[in-house]
Coordinates of C-alpha atoms and ligand atoms in Angstrom, one line a residue:
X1 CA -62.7 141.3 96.6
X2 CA -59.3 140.7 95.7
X3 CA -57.5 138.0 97.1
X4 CA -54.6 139.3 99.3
X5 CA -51.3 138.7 98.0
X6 CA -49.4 137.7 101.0
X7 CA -50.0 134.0 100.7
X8 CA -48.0 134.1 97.5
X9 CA -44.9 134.7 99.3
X10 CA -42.5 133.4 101.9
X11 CA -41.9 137.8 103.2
X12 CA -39.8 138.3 105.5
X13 CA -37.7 142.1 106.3
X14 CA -35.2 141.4 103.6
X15 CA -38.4 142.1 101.2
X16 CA -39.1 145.1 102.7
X17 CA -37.9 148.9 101.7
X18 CA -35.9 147.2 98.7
X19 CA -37.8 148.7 96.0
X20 CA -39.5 145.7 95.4
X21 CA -36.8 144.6 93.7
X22 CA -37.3 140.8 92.4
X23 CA -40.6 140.5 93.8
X24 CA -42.9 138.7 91.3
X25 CA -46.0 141.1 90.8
X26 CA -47.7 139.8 87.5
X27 CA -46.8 138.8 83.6
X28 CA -45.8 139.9 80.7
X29 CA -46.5 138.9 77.1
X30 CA -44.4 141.4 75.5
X31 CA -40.8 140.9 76.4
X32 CA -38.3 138.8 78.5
X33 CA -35.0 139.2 79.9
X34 CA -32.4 136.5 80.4
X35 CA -29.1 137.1 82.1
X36 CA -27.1 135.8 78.9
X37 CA -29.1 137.0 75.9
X38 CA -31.2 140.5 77.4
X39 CA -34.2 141.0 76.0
X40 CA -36.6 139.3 73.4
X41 CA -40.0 140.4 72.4
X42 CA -42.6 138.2 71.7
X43 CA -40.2 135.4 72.1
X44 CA -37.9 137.1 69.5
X45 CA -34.3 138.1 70.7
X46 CA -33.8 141.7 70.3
X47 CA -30.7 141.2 67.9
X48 CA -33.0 139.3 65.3
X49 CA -35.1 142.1 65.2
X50 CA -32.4 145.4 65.3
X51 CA -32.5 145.2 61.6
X52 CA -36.2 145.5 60.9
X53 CA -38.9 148.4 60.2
X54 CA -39.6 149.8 63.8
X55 CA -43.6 149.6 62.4
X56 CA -43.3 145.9 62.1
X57 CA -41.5 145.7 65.4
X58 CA -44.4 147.9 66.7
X59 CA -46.5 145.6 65.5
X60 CA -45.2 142.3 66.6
X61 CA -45.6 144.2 70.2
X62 CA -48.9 144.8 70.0
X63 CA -50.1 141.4 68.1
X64 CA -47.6 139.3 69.5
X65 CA -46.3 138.1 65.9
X66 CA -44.5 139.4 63.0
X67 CA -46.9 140.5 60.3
X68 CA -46.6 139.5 57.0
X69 CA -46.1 141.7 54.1
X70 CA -50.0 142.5 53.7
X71 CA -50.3 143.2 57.5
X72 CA -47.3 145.0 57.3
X73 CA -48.6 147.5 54.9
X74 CA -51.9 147.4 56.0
X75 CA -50.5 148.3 59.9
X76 CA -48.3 151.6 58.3
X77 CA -51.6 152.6 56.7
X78 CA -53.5 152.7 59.7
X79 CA -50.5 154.1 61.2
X80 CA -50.8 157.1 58.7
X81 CA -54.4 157.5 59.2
X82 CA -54.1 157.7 62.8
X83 CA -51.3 160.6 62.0
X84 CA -52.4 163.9 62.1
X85 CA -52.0 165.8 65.5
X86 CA -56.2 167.2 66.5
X87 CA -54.9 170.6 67.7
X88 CA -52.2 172.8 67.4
X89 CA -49.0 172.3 69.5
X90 CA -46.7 175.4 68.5
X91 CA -48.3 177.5 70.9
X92 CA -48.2 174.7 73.9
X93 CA -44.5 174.3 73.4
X94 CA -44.0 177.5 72.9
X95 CA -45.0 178.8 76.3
X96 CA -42.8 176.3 78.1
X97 CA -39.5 176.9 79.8
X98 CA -36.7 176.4 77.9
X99 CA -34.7 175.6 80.6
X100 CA -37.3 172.5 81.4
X101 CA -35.9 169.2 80.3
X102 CA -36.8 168.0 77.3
X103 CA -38.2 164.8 79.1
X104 CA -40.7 167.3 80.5
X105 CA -41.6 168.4 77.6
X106 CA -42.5 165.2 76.3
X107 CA -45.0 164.5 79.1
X108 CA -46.6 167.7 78.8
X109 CA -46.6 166.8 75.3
X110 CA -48.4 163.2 75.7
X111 CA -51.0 165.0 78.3
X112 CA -52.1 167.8 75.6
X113 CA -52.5 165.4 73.0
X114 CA -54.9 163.0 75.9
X115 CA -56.7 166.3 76.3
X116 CA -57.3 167.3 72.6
X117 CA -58.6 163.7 71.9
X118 CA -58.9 160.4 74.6
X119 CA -60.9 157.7 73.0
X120 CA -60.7 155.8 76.5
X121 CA -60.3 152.8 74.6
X122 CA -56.6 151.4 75.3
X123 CA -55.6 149.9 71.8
X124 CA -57.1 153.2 70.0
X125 CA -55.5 155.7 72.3
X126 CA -51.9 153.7 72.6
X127 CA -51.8 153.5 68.7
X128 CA -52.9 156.7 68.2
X129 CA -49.9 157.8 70.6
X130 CA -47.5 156.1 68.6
X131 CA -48.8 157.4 65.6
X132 CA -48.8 161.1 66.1
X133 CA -45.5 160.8 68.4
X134 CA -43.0 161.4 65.2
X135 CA -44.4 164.5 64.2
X136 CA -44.6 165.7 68.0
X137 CA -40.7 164.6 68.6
X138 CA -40.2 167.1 65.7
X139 CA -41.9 169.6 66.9
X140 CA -40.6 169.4 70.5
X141 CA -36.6 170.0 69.1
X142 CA -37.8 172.8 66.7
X143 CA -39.8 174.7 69.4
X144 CA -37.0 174.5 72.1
X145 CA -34.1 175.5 69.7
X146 CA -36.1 178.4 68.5
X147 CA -36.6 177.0 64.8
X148 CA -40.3 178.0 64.6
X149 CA -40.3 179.3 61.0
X150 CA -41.0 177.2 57.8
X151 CA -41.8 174.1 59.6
X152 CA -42.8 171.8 57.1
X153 CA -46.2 170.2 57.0
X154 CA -46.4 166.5 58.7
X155 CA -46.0 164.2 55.7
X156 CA -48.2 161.2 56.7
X157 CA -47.4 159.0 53.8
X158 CA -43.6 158.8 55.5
X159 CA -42.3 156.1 57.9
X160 CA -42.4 156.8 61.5
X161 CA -38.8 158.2 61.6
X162 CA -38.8 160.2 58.3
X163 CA -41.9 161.9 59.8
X164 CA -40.1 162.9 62.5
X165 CA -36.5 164.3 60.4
X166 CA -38.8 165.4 58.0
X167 CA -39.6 167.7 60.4
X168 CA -36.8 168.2 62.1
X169 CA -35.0 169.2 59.1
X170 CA -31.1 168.7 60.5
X171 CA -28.5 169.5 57.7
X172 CA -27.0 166.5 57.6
X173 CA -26.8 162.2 55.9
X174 CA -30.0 162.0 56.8
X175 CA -29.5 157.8 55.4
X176 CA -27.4 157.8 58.6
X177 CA -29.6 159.6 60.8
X178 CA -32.6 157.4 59.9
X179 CA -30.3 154.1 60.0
X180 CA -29.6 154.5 63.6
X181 CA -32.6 156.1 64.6
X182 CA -34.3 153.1 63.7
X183 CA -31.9 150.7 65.0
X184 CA -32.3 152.8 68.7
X185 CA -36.2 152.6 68.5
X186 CA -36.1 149.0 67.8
X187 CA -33.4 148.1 71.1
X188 CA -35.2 150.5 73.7
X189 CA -38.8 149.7 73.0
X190 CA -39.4 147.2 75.3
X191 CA -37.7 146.0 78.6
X192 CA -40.0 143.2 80.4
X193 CA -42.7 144.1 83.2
X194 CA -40.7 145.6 86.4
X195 CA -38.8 148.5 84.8
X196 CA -39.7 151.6 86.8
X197 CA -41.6 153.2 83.6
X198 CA -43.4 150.5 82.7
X199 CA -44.5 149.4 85.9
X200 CA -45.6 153.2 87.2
X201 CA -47.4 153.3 83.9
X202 CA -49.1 150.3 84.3
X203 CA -49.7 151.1 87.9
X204 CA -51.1 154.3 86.7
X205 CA -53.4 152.7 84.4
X206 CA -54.8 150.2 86.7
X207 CA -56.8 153.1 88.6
X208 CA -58.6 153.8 84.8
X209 CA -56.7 156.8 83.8
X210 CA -56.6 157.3 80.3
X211 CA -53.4 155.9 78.7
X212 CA -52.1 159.4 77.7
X213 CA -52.3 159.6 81.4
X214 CA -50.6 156.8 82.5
X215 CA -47.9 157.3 79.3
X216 CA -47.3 160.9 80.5
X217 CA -46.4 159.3 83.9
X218 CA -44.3 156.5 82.4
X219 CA -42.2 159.2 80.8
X220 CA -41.9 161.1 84.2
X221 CA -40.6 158.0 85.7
X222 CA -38.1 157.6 82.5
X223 CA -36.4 161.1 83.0
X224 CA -34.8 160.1 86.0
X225 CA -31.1 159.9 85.9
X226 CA -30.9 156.3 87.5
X227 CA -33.3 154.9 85.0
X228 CA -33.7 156.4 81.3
X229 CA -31.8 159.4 82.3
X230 CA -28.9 157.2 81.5
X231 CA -28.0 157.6 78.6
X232 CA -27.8 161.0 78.6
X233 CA -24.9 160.4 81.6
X234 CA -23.5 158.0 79.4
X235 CA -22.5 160.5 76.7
X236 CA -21.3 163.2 79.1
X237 CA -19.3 160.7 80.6
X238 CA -17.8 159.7 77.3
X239 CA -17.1 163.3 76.6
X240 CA -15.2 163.5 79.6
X241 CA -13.1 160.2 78.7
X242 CA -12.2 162.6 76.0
X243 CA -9.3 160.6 74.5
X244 CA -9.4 156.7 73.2
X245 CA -6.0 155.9 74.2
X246 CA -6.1 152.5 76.1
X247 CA -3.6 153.5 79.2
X248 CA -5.5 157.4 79.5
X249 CA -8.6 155.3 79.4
X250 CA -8.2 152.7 82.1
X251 CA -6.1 155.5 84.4
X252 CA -9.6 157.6 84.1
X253 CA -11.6 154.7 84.5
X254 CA -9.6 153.9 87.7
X255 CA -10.2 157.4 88.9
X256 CA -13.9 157.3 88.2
X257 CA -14.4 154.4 90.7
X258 CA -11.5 156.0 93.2
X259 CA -13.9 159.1 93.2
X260 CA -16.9 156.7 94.1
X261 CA -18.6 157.9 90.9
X262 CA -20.1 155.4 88.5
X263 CA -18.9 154.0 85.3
X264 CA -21.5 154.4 83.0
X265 CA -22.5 152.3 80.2
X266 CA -21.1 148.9 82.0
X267 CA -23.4 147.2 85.1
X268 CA -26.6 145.9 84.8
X269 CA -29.4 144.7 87.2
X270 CA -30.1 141.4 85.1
X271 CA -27.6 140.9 82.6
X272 CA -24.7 138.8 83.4
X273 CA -23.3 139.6 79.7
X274 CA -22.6 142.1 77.2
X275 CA -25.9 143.5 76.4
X276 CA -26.6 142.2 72.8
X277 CA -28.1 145.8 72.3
X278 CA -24.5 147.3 73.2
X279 CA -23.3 144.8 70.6
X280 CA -25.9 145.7 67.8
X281 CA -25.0 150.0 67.9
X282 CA -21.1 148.9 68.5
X283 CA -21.6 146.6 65.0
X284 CA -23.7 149.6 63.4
X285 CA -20.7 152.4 64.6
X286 CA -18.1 150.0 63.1
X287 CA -20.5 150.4 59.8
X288 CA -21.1 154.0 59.8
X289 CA -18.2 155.9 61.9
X290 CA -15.4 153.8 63.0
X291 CA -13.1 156.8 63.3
X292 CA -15.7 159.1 64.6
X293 CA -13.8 160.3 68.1
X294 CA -16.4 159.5 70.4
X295 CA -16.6 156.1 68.9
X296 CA -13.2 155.7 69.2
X297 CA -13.7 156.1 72.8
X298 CA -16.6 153.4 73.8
X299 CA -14.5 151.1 71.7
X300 CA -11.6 151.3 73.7
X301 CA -14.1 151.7 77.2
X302 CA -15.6 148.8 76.0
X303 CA -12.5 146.7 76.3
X304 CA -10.8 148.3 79.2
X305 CA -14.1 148.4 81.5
X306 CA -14.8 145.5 82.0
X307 CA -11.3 144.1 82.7
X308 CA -11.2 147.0 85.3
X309 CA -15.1 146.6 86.9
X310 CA -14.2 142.4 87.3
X311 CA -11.5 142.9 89.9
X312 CA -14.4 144.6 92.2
X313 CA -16.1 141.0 92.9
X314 CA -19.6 143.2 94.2
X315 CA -20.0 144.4 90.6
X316 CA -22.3 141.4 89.0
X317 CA -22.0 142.5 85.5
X318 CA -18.7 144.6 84.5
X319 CA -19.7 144.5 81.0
X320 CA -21.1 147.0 78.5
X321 CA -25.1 148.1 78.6
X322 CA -27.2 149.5 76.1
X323 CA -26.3 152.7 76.9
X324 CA -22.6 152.5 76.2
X325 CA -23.0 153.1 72.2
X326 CA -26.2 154.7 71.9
X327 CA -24.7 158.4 72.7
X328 CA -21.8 158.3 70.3
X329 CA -24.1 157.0 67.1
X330 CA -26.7 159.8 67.8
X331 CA -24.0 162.5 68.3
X332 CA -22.1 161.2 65.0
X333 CA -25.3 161.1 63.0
X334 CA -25.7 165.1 64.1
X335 CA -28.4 165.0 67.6
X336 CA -25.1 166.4 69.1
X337 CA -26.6 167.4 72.8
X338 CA -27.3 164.4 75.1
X339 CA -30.1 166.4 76.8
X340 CA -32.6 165.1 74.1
X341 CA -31.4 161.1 74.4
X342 CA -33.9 160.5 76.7
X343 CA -36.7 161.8 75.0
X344 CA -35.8 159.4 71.8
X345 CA -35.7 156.2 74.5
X346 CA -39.2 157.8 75.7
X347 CA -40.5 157.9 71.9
X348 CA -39.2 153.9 71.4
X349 CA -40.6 153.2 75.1
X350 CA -44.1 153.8 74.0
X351 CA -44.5 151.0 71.8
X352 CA -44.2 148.4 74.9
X353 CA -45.3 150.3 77.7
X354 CA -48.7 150.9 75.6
X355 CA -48.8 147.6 74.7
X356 CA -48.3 145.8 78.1
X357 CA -51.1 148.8 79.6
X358 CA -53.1 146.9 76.6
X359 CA -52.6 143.3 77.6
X360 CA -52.7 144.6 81.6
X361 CA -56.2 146.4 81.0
X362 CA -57.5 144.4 78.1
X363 CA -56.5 140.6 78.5
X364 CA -55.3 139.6 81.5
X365 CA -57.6 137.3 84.0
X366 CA -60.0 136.4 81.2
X367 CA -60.3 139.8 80.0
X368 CA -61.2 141.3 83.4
X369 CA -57.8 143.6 83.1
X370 CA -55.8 143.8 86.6
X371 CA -57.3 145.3 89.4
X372 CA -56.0 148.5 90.7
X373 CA -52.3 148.1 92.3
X374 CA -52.5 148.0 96.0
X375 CA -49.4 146.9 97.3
X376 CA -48.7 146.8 101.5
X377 CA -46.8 148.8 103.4
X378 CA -46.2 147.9 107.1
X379 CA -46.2 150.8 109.8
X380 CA -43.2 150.9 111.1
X381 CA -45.3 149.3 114.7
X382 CA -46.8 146.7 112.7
X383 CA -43.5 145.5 111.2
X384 CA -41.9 143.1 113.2
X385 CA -45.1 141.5 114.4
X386 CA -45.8 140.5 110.6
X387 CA -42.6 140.3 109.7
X388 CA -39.9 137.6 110.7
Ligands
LIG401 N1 -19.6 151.5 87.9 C1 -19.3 151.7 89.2 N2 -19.9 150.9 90.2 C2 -20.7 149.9 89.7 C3 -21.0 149.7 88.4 C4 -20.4 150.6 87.4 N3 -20.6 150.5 86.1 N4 -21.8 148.7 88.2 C5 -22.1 148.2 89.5 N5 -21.5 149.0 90.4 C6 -21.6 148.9 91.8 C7 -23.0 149.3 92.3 O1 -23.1 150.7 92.4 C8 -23.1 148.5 93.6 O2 -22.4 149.3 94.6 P1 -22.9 149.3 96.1 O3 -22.9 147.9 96.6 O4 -21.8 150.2 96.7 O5 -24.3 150.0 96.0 C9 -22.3 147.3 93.3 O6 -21.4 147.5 92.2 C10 -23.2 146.1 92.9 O7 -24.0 146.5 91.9 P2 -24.7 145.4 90.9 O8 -25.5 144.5 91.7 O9 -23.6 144.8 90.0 O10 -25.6 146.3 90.0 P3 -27.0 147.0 90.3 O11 -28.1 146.1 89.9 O12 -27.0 147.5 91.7 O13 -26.9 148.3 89.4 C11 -26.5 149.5 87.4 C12 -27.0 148.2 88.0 C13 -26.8 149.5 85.9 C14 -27.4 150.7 88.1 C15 -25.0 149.7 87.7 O14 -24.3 148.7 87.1 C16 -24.5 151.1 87.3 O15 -24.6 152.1 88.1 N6 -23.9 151.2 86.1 C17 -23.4 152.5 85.6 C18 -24.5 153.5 85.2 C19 -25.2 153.0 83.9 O16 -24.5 152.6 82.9 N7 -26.5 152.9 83.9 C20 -27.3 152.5 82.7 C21 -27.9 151.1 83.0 C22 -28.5 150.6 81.7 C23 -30.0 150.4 81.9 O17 -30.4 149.4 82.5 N8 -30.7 151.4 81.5 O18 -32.1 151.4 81.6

């Protein structure tokens, strides 16, 4: 039997009905956050690593260090041979609504590929995810926007992105395009334990689904427009800024918060900075598009905002998140409609979320894995007799 967790803590009602938020439920040997530096994986922080191959950042997830050269190549091999897609997915995605969100596309997506071929072995199936993920991103823009003709075969021998705008085949830099796709992978792949996708997944996976299971479910919890959903706000919102004039800016900041709506891309639930991943894409926009419009925009937002958030003294973090930039560099480098920005933070979400369901199932408690989640819920009776 389990040991019962209630000895762990001091509880009392203020834990309760708060989404758990801050409650410690395990470890993580992925990634960290800290309030004045965000996220590191493996120990790494995130702005060290922007630069890198998203394979080698994949890796250093899953192996918890950077490979060498030789492992490097020898991980993109197996990468390669894991590639090729068992079935055919045109016909899936083409019998699905177009008017579902692409976010639910990509779980149907991650379930048919669990049905075609689950190994039920965690590393194989997570890797073999990640490695058949590009060509599947492809496929899911082509078959929604109707560009089913002359799709051109999977081209294993490609990095992860170029497999993917290989076959997506957009007319346009396709240097830039793969430049800040990479960059985006590498910032969103990995966000510590207790983010609502990682955790459901996890939580998912600790009743021994399979991982394209527990993935599929992680993604579900993604789409929602308080967590990964986000970004895809974040743009819209920009749009509707719609000028990068510093006194417009502030006055339709001001009337954001006057109208009780958020403003998004600035806040965050740990952060007490600038997220160094809003500081990477705002260094990589002043590289690639400084006089792209929407850039103009966050760059004015991005000094107005916070000014604007500080004089509300609830708001713990007036300054930018990571989803402050992301929006304009994809729409710049041609992925002009935010309805598909979640599905690229899904893709880059993989890579951790399969590697902590790894270290959850696989190496934790000597190897044992974590036993199914079981948390407590009071009835409403019980409640104050438990709970001072
Ligand atoms: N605009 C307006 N109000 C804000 C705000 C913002 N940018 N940031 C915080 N607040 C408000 C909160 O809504 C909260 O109000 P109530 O007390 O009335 O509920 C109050 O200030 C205190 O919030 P907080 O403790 O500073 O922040 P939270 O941990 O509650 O929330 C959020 C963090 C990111 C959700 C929040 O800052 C927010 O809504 N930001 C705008 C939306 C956004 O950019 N979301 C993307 C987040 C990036 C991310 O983590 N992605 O995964």
């Amino acid at each position: 039997m389990t040991e019962q967790p209630e000895h762990l803590l001091e509880l009392t009602e203020s834990h309760l009905d708060i989404g758990m938020r801050g409650i410690p439920v395990g470890t993580c040997r992925t990634s960290f956050v800290t309030p004045e530096e965000g996220v590191h994986y493996c120990g790494y922080p995130i702005t060290e690593l922007a630069g890198m191959a998203p394979e080698d950042v994949v890796y250093l997830l899953h192996n918890k260090e950077l490979p060498t050269s030789e492992q490097s190549e020898a991980f993109r091999n197996e990468l390669s041979r894991r590639a090729e897609i068992p079935g055919d997915l045109g016909p899936i995605f083409a019998a699905l609504p177009r008017e579902g969100h692409p976010m639910d596309w990509l779980s149907v997506g991650i379930h048919t590929l669990g049905m075609w071929d689950c190994k039920n072995d965690w590393r194989e199936d997570a890797l073999n995810l990640i490695a058949r993920l590009p060509r599947m991103m492809g496929l899911l823009f082509r078959y929604r926007e109707g560009r089913t003709e002359n799709i051109p075969d999977d081209n294993i021998s490609l990095s992860m992105i170029e497999r993917f705008t290989n076959t997506l085949q957009l007319d346009v830099d396709q240097e830039k395009l793969i430049r800040v796709l990479s960059v985006y992978l590498i910032l969103h792949m990995d966000h510590g334990g207790g983010n609502l996708s990682t955790f459901v997944g996890k939580a998912v996976a600790s009743g021994h689904a399979t991982l394209y299971s527990a993935m599929a479910s992680s993604m579900n919890a993604l789409s929602g427009p308080l967590h990964g959903r986000a970004n895809q706000s974040c743009l819209e919102f920009v749009l509707r800024v719609g000028t990068s004039d510093t006194e417009k800016v502030e006055a339709f900041v001001r009337g954001e918060l006057d109208a009780g709506r958020p403003v998004f891309g600035f806040g965050h639930a740990v952060l007490r900075a600038e997220d160094p991943r809003a500081a990477a894409q705002f260094d990589l926009g002043e590289e690639l598009c400084p006089d792209d419009e929407n850039f103009k925009i966050i760059r004015t937002l991005r000094e107005v905002a916070p000014r604007v958030l500080a004089e509300n003294p609830k708001i713990s973090n007036p300054n930018a998140n990571v989803d402050i930039a992301s929006g304009a560099l994809l729409h710049h480098v041609g992925l002009k409609d935010p309805n598909y920005y979640t599905t690229f933070f899904g893709w880059a979400r993989v890579a951790g979320i399969g590697a902590q369901i790894f270290d959850e199932r696989v190496v934790m408690r000597d190897g044992k894995g974590v036993p199914i989640y079981r948390p407590k819920y009071f009835a409403r009776e019980q409640e104050l007799r438990h709970v001072e």
